[in-house]
Short mmCIF file of C-alpha atoms in Angstrom, two decimals:
data_model
loop_
_atom_site.label_atom_id
_atom_site.label_comp_id
_atom_site.label_asym_id
_atom_site.label_seq_id
_atom_site.Cartn_x
_atom_site.Cartn_y
_atom_site.Cartn_z
CA UNK A 1 0.00 0.00 0.00
CA UNK A 2 1.38 3.42 -0.94
CA UNK A 3 1.49 6.22 1.55
CA UNK A 4 -1.55 8.47 1.31
CA UNK A 5 -0.53 11.77 -0.40
CA UNK A 6 -2.99 13.67 1.78
CA UNK A 7 -1.28 12.28 4.87
CA UNK A 8 2.12 13.42 3.60
CA UNK A 9 0.74 16.90 3.00
CA UNK A 10 -0.64 16.97 6.54
CA UNK A 11 2.68 15.92 8.01
CA UNK A 12 4.54 18.49 5.93
CA UNK A 13 2.28 21.20 7.29
CA UNK A 14 2.68 19.92 10.82
CA UNK A 15 6.47 20.18 10.77
CA UNK A 16 6.85 23.44 8.84
CA UNK A 17 4.41 25.90 10.40
CA UNK A 18 5.90 29.34 11.02
CA UNK A 19 6.06 30.72 14.51
CA UNK A 20 2.85 32.38 15.57
CA UNK A 21 3.08 36.13 16.24
CA UNK A 22 2.40 37.86 19.54
CA UNK A 23 -0.44 40.39 19.71
CA UNK A 24 0.41 43.93 20.86
CA UNK A 25 -2.34 46.39 21.80
CA UNK A 26 -1.27 50.07 21.80
CA UNK A 27 -2.71 53.02 23.71
CA UNK A 28 -4.43 54.37 20.59
CA UNK A 29 -6.28 51.09 20.09
CA UNK A 30 -4.04 49.79 17.35
CA UNK A 31 -3.22 46.09 17.45
CA UNK A 32 -0.12 44.55 15.89
CA UNK A 33 0.52 40.90 15.09
CA UNK A 34 4.28 40.72 15.43
CA UNK A 35 7.27 38.85 16.77
CA UNK A 36 9.92 40.50 18.95
CA UNK A 37 13.24 40.82 17.14
CA UNK A 38 14.90 42.53 20.10
CA UNK A 39 14.09 44.77 23.03
CA UNK A 40 15.71 47.00 25.59
CA UNK A 41 14.43 48.76 28.69
CA UNK A 42 12.38 51.28 26.68
CA UNK A 43 11.51 49.76 23.32
CA UNK A 44 10.42 46.68 21.41
CA UNK A 45 11.81 46.03 17.93
CA UNK A 46 8.94 44.18 16.26
CA UNK A 47 8.82 42.21 13.04
CA UNK A 48 5.37 42.81 11.60
CA UNK A 49 3.80 40.74 8.82
CA UNK A 50 2.51 43.40 6.41
CA UNK A 51 1.43 40.98 3.67
CA UNK A 52 2.00 37.29 3.07
CA UNK A 53 5.37 38.06 1.48
CA UNK A 54 6.36 41.36 3.13
CA UNK A 55 7.61 41.80 6.68
CA UNK A 56 8.43 45.15 8.26
CA UNK A 57 10.51 46.00 11.31
CA UNK A 58 9.14 48.64 13.68
CA UNK A 59 10.41 50.17 16.91
CA UNK A 60 7.59 50.56 19.42
CA UNK A 61 8.05 52.32 22.76
CA UNK A 62 7.07 50.08 25.63
CA UNK A 63 5.23 53.03 27.15
CA UNK A 64 2.80 52.92 24.18
CA UNK A 65 1.96 49.25 24.72
CA UNK A 66 -0.95 48.55 27.04
CA UNK A 67 -1.20 44.79 26.51
CA UNK A 68 0.90 41.93 25.11
CA UNK A 69 -0.75 38.59 24.38
CA UNK A 70 2.00 36.07 23.99
CA UNK A 71 1.62 33.51 21.24
CA UNK A 72 1.79 29.85 22.04
CA UNK A 73 3.29 28.40 18.86
CA UNK A 74 3.21 24.88 20.23
CA UNK A 75 -0.59 25.00 20.39
CA UNK A 76 -0.83 25.95 16.72
CA UNK A 77 1.66 23.28 15.73
CA UNK A 78 -0.15 20.68 17.81
CA UNK A 79 -3.39 21.35 15.92
CA UNK A 80 -1.74 19.89 12.83
CA UNK A 81 -0.76 16.61 14.49
CA UNK A 82 -3.65 16.24 16.92
CA UNK A 83 -5.67 14.05 14.55
CA UNK A 84 -2.83 11.60 13.88
CA UNK A 85 -4.23 9.59 16.81
CA UNK A 86 -6.45 7.64 16.94
CA UNK A 87 -5.22 6.03 13.77
CA UNK A 88 -7.57 4.74 11.07
CA UNK A 89 -7.80 1.08 10.12
CA UNK A 90 -5.39 -0.61 7.73
CA UNK A 91 -2.42 1.74 8.01
CA UNK A 92 0.86 0.31 6.73
CA UNK A 93 4.07 0.21 8.74
CA UNK A 94 5.39 2.98 6.47
CA UNK A 95 2.39 5.21 7.22
CA UNK A 96 2.88 4.68 10.94
CA UNK A 97 6.48 5.79 10.45
CA UNK A 98 5.36 9.06 8.87
CA UNK A 99 3.07 9.80 11.81
CA UNK A 100 5.72 8.88 14.38
CA UNK A 101 8.26 11.20 12.73
CA UNK A 102 5.76 14.09 12.78
CA UNK A 103 5.11 13.72 16.50
CA UNK A 104 8.81 13.35 17.26
CA UNK A 105 9.49 16.54 15.29
CA UNK A 106 6.87 18.36 17.37
CA UNK A 107 8.46 17.16 20.63
CA UNK A 108 11.89 18.23 19.41
CA UNK A 109 10.59 21.71 18.60
CA UNK A 110 8.47 22.12 21.75
CA UNK A 111 9.91 19.82 24.44
CA UNK A 112 8.51 21.92 27.29
CA UNK A 113 5.31 23.12 25.61
CA UNK A 114 1.83 22.79 27.07
CA UNK A 115 1.07 19.95 24.65
CA UNK A 116 4.27 17.97 25.17
CA UNK A 117 2.57 15.52 27.53
CA UNK A 118 -0.21 14.86 25.00
CA UNK A 119 2.32 14.42 22.21
CA UNK A 120 4.30 11.91 24.27
CA UNK A 121 1.13 9.88 24.85
CA UNK A 122 0.41 9.98 21.11
CA UNK A 123 3.95 8.85 20.35
CA UNK A 124 3.67 5.92 22.75
CA UNK A 125 0.40 4.83 21.11
CA UNK A 126 1.81 5.11 17.60
CA UNK A 127 4.96 3.17 18.48
CA UNK A 128 3.00 0.42 20.22
CA UNK A 129 0.63 -0.01 17.26
CA UNK A 130 3.48 0.22 14.75
CA UNK A 131 5.33 -2.61 16.48
CA UNK A 132 2.25 -4.82 16.25
CA UNK A 133 1.73 -3.99 12.58
CA UNK A 134 5.40 -4.67 11.81
CA UNK A 135 5.08 -8.12 13.42
CA UNK A 136 2.18 -9.06 11.15
CA UNK A 137 -0.83 -7.58 12.91
CA UNK A 138 -3.55 -5.50 11.32
CA UNK A 139 -5.90 -2.80 12.60
CA UNK A 140 -9.56 -3.47 11.85
CA UNK A 141 -12.61 -1.72 13.35
CA UNK A 142 -10.35 0.33 15.61
CA UNK A 143 -8.54 -2.64 17.18
CA UNK A 144 -5.20 -4.29 16.46
CA UNK A 145 -5.56 -7.93 15.51
CA UNK A 146 -2.52 -10.01 16.48
CA UNK A 147 -0.73 -12.19 13.89
CA UNK A 148 -2.14 -15.36 15.47
CA UNK A 149 -5.67 -13.96 15.51
CA UNK A 150 -5.24 -12.75 11.95
CA UNK A 151 -4.32 -16.22 10.70
CA UNK A 152 -7.30 -17.71 12.49
CA UNK A 153 -9.60 -15.18 10.82
CA UNK A 154 -7.65 -14.52 7.62
CA UNK A 155 -10.52 -15.24 5.24
CA UNK A 156 -12.93 -12.83 6.93
CA UNK A 157 -10.32 -10.17 7.67
CA UNK A 158 -8.91 -10.12 4.14
CA UNK A 159 -12.46 -9.81 2.84
CA UNK A 160 -13.12 -6.85 5.12
CA UNK A 161 -9.91 -5.15 4.02
CA UNK A 162 -10.85 -5.64 0.38
CA UNK A 163 -14.38 -4.42 1.06
CA UNK A 164 -13.07 -1.23 2.69
CA UNK A 165 -10.79 -0.58 -0.28
CA UNK A 166 -13.64 -0.98 -2.76
CA UNK A 167 -15.94 1.29 -0.76
CA UNK A 168 -13.19 3.90 -0.73
CA UNK A 169 -12.84 3.70 -4.52
CA UNK A 170 -16.59 4.15 -4.92
CA UNK A 171 -16.59 7.14 -2.57
CA UNK A 172 -13.77 8.72 -4.59
CA UNK A 173 -15.67 8.26 -7.84
CA UNK A 174 -13.17 5.69 -9.16
CA UNK A 175 -15.97 3.59 -10.65
CA UNK A 176 -14.00 1.47 -13.11
CA UNK A 177 -11.31 0.64 -10.53
CA UNK A 178 -14.03 -0.26 -8.00
CA UNK A 179 -15.79 -2.55 -10.47
CA UNK A 180 -12.58 -4.34 -11.39
CA UNK A 181 -11.65 -4.74 -7.73
CA UNK A 182 -15.12 -6.09 -7.01
CA UNK A 183 -14.73 -8.72 -9.74
CA UNK A 184 -11.56 -9.94 -8.02
CA UNK A 185 -13.35 -9.72 -4.66
CA UNK A 186 -16.10 -12.03 -5.93
CA UNK A 187 -13.54 -14.62 -7.03
CA UNK A 188 -12.07 -14.79 -3.54
CA UNK A 189 -14.73 -13.78 -1.02
CA UNK A 190 -18.19 -14.63 -2.31
CA UNK A 191 -18.93 -16.82 0.70
CA UNK A 192 -18.11 -14.11 3.28
CA UNK A 193 -20.37 -11.74 5.16
CA UNK A 194 -18.45 -8.88 3.51
CA UNK A 195 -19.82 -9.99 0.16
CA UNK A 196 -23.36 -9.79 1.50
CA UNK A 197 -22.66 -6.30 2.84
CA UNK A 198 -20.94 -5.00 -0.30
CA UNK A 199 -23.10 -6.57 -2.99
CA UNK A 200 -26.08 -4.15 -2.78
CA UNK A 201 -23.79 -1.13 -3.14
CA UNK A 202 -21.96 -2.62 -6.11
CA UNK A 203 -25.19 -3.64 -7.82
CA UNK A 204 -26.23 0.01 -7.67
CA UNK A 205 -22.82 1.09 -9.01
CA UNK A 206 -23.18 -1.38 -11.88
CA UNK A 207 -26.70 -0.16 -12.69
CA UNK A 208 -25.48 3.44 -12.85
CA UNK A 209 -22.44 2.49 -14.93
CA UNK A 210 -24.59 0.52 -17.39
CA UNK A 211 -27.16 3.32 -17.59
CA UNK A 212 -24.42 5.81 -18.47
CA UNK A 213 -23.11 3.47 -21.17
CA UNK A 214 -26.62 3.07 -22.60
CA UNK A 215 -27.07 6.85 -22.67
CA UNK A 216 -23.77 7.27 -24.50
CA UNK A 217 -24.69 4.52 -26.97
CA UNK A 218 -28.11 6.01 -27.68
CA UNK A 219 -26.58 9.38 -28.55
CA UNK A 220 -23.48 8.09 -30.32
CA UNK A 221 -24.69 8.49 -33.92
CA UNK A 222 -25.93 12.02 -33.26
CA UNK A 223 -22.66 13.01 -31.59
CA UNK A 224 -20.58 11.54 -34.40
CA UNK A 225 -22.64 13.48 -36.95
CA UNK A 226 -22.23 16.67 -34.92
CA UNK A 227 -18.49 16.12 -34.73
CA UNK A 228 -18.32 15.54 -38.49
CA UNK A 229 -20.35 18.71 -39.10
CA UNK A 230 -17.98 20.63 -36.88
CA UNK A 231 -15.04 19.39 -38.91
CA UNK A 232 -16.66 20.51 -42.14
CA UNK A 233 -16.96 24.04 -40.81
CA UNK A 234 -13.23 24.27 -40.13
CA UNK A 235 -10.64 25.56 -42.52
CA UNK A 236 -8.95 22.91 -44.61
CA UNK A 237 -5.77 23.09 -42.56
CA UNK A 238 -7.51 22.98 -39.17
CA UNK A 239 -9.78 20.18 -40.36
CA UNK A 240 -6.80 18.08 -41.39
CA UNK A 241 -5.03 18.59 -38.09
CA UNK A 242 -8.16 17.86 -36.01
CA UNK A 243 -9.14 14.84 -38.09
CA UNK A 244 -5.65 13.37 -37.70
CA UNK A 245 -5.79 13.93 -33.92
CA UNK A 246 -9.20 12.22 -33.70
CA UNK A 247 -8.00 9.24 -35.74
CA UNK A 248 -4.88 8.96 -33.60
CA UNK A 249 -6.94 9.04 -30.41
CA UNK A 250 -9.41 6.48 -31.78
CA UNK A 251 -6.58 4.16 -32.82
CA UNK A 252 -4.98 4.40 -29.39
CA UNK A 253 -8.26 3.55 -27.72
CA UNK A 254 -8.88 0.61 -30.07
CA UNK A 255 -5.44 -0.74 -29.15
CA UNK A 256 -6.23 -0.31 -25.46
CA UNK A 257 -9.59 -2.04 -25.82
CA UNK A 258 -7.99 -4.96 -27.66
CA UNK A 259 -5.32 -5.25 -24.98
CA UNK A 260 -7.94 -5.34 -22.22
CA UNK A 261 -10.02 -7.95 -24.00
CA UNK A 262 -6.96 -10.09 -24.77
CA UNK A 263 -6.10 -9.93 -21.07
CA UNK A 264 -9.69 -11.02 -20.24
CA UNK A 265 -10.30 -7.83 -18.29
CA UNK A 266 -13.69 -8.16 -16.64
CA UNK A 267 -14.62 -4.50 -17.13
CA UNK A 268 -13.26 -2.78 -20.24
CA UNK A 269 -12.67 0.95 -20.33
CA UNK A 270 -15.71 2.59 -21.95
CA UNK A 271 -15.40 5.49 -24.38
CA UNK A 272 -18.36 7.71 -25.32
CA UNK A 273 -17.13 7.57 -28.94
CA UNK A 274 -16.43 3.83 -29.16
CA UNK A 275 -19.46 1.64 -29.85
CA UNK A 276 -17.75 -1.68 -29.08
CA UNK A 277 -16.62 -0.53 -25.61
CA UNK A 278 -20.11 0.71 -24.75
CA UNK A 279 -21.77 -2.49 -25.97
CA UNK A 280 -19.29 -4.62 -24.02
CA UNK A 281 -19.87 -2.56 -20.86
CA UNK A 282 -23.64 -3.00 -21.18
CA UNK A 283 -23.41 -6.72 -21.96
CA UNK A 284 -21.07 -7.55 -19.10
CA UNK A 285 -22.83 -5.23 -16.64
CA UNK A 286 -26.26 -6.74 -17.28
CA UNK A 287 -24.81 -10.25 -16.95
CA UNK A 288 -23.22 -9.27 -13.64
CA UNK A 289 -26.51 -7.93 -12.31
CA UNK A 290 -28.19 -11.25 -13.13
CA UNK A 291 -25.35 -13.19 -11.49
CA UNK A 292 -25.32 -11.08 -8.35
CA UNK A 293 -29.08 -11.24 -8.05
CA UNK A 294 -28.92 -15.02 -7.98
CA UNK A 295 -26.15 -15.35 -5.39
CA UNK A 296 -27.36 -16.45 -1.98
CA UNK A 297 -25.23 -16.95 1.08
CA UNK A 298 -27.32 -19.36 3.13
CA UNK A 299 -27.22 -19.24 6.90
CA UNK A 300 -24.90 -21.89 8.18
CA UNK A 301 -22.71 -21.62 5.08
CA UNK A 302 -20.49 -18.81 6.31
CA UNK A 303 -17.06 -19.14 4.70
CA UNK A 304 -15.39 -17.12 7.45
CA UNK A 305 -16.66 -19.43 10.15
CA UNK A 306 -15.74 -22.52 8.12
CA UNK A 307 -12.22 -21.13 7.62
CA UNK A 308 -11.82 -20.62 11.38
CA UNK A 309 -13.03 -24.13 12.10
CA UNK A 310 -10.67 -25.62 9.50
CA UNK A 311 -7.71 -23.60 10.76
CA UNK A 312 -8.37 -24.67 14.34
CA UNK A 313 -8.69 -28.34 13.36
CA UNK A 314 -5.47 -28.22 11.34
CA UNK A 315 -3.49 -26.69 14.21
CA UNK A 316 -5.10 -28.41 17.17
CA UNK A 317 -6.52 -31.76 16.10
CA UNK A 318 -3.68 -33.87 14.79
CA UNK A 319 -6.34 -36.16 13.29
CA UNK A 320 -5.78 -36.57 9.52
CA UNK A 321 -9.41 -37.54 8.93
CA UNK A 322 -10.69 -34.49 10.80
CA UNK A 323 -8.30 -32.27 8.85
CA UNK A 324 -9.41 -33.74 5.52
CA UNK A 325 -13.07 -33.25 6.47
CA UNK A 326 -12.45 -29.64 7.51
CA UNK A 327 -10.79 -28.83 4.17
CA UNK A 328 -13.62 -30.54 2.29
CA UNK A 329 -16.13 -28.43 4.21
CA UNK A 330 -14.19 -25.30 3.26
CA UNK A 331 -14.34 -26.31 -0.39
CA UNK A 332 -18.07 -27.06 -0.14
CA UNK A 333 -19.02 -23.62 1.19
CA UNK A 334 -17.15 -21.92 -1.63
CA UNK A 335 -13.90 -20.78 -0.07
CA UNK A 336 -11.76 -19.75 -3.03
CA UNK A 337 -8.87 -21.86 -4.38
CA UNK A 338 -6.32 -19.32 -3.12
CA UNK A 339 -7.47 -19.78 0.47
CA UNK A 340 -8.01 -23.52 0.12
CA UNK A 341 -4.37 -23.75 -0.92
CA UNK A 342 -3.39 -21.90 2.27
CA UNK A 343 -5.31 -24.44 4.38
CA UNK A 344 -3.78 -27.35 2.49
CA UNK A 345 -0.27 -25.93 2.91
CA UNK A 346 -0.87 -25.42 6.64
CA UNK A 347 -2.05 -29.04 6.89
CA UNK A 348 1.15 -30.27 5.22
CA UNK A 349 3.31 -28.28 7.62
CA UNK A 350 1.48 -29.72 10.66
CA UNK A 351 1.93 -33.33 9.55
#
């Protein structure tokens, strides 16, 4: 998993905030946001931020100052790291490292600040969680799952991780990526509770995606005619250049479509100007809706529970017949070949 760019931006802000200015109130009612460059018994030399890029130095007699409100730069800096804890689910070890470095930078800059105690508590939490993640744990639903617990629940937990990723793609508007990820999800996790939870959302995503493809297909001829008419209205030179660009773009898309179909991509990239891609999107989408509508996960046929039972039998039973039966049960409820292979390998190791 790559580090979240938004997280990196947050950390960058947290470690590079400028010092906050003090507030000086003068006898005439004027207020100045400034930092003290120097002072003597009678005067302040203040650095005043005139604009974002211009700073001015002013000498102000102390006798003219009626009030000084000292800035607390550590409080402002702490605002930018305060939300690093509690951590979200599924952070990588690398992402924990970024957060740890940000908090350590804060403590280095403000070791005696009002928020130092809070920052130290945050650092302890981050380091403790990071150590568990580095050893093979995973954070799900706000709790760290140990490596041993993860293996016992691997089928369910992996499904939940994949489900969260797909939901995130949908929320970000990455429809094609979400649909492709869901196709892979179905191959591995169709017998999990996560499938039952995710399927209604993805059926709606598919319906919308297919509807958009149908709309594009229904208007394709009219749009192609309009484009051709627009070309005719251009000068000969501009028409030639534009026509060549369109043909080049169409050829590139045709090559991409062929590559995706040759690779047996479940969802091809649709183009509003490519009939074949729209027809393929509609055909596959409607077939998927029929398939998903017919899938039933019967009570008592929970793949996650069957995985746990099989894993426990393999590691605790020592009875070859019981192990064989447990693996057969896992196959019967539809646990995918990838995870069946993991059970079979574990059984070989325990022999």
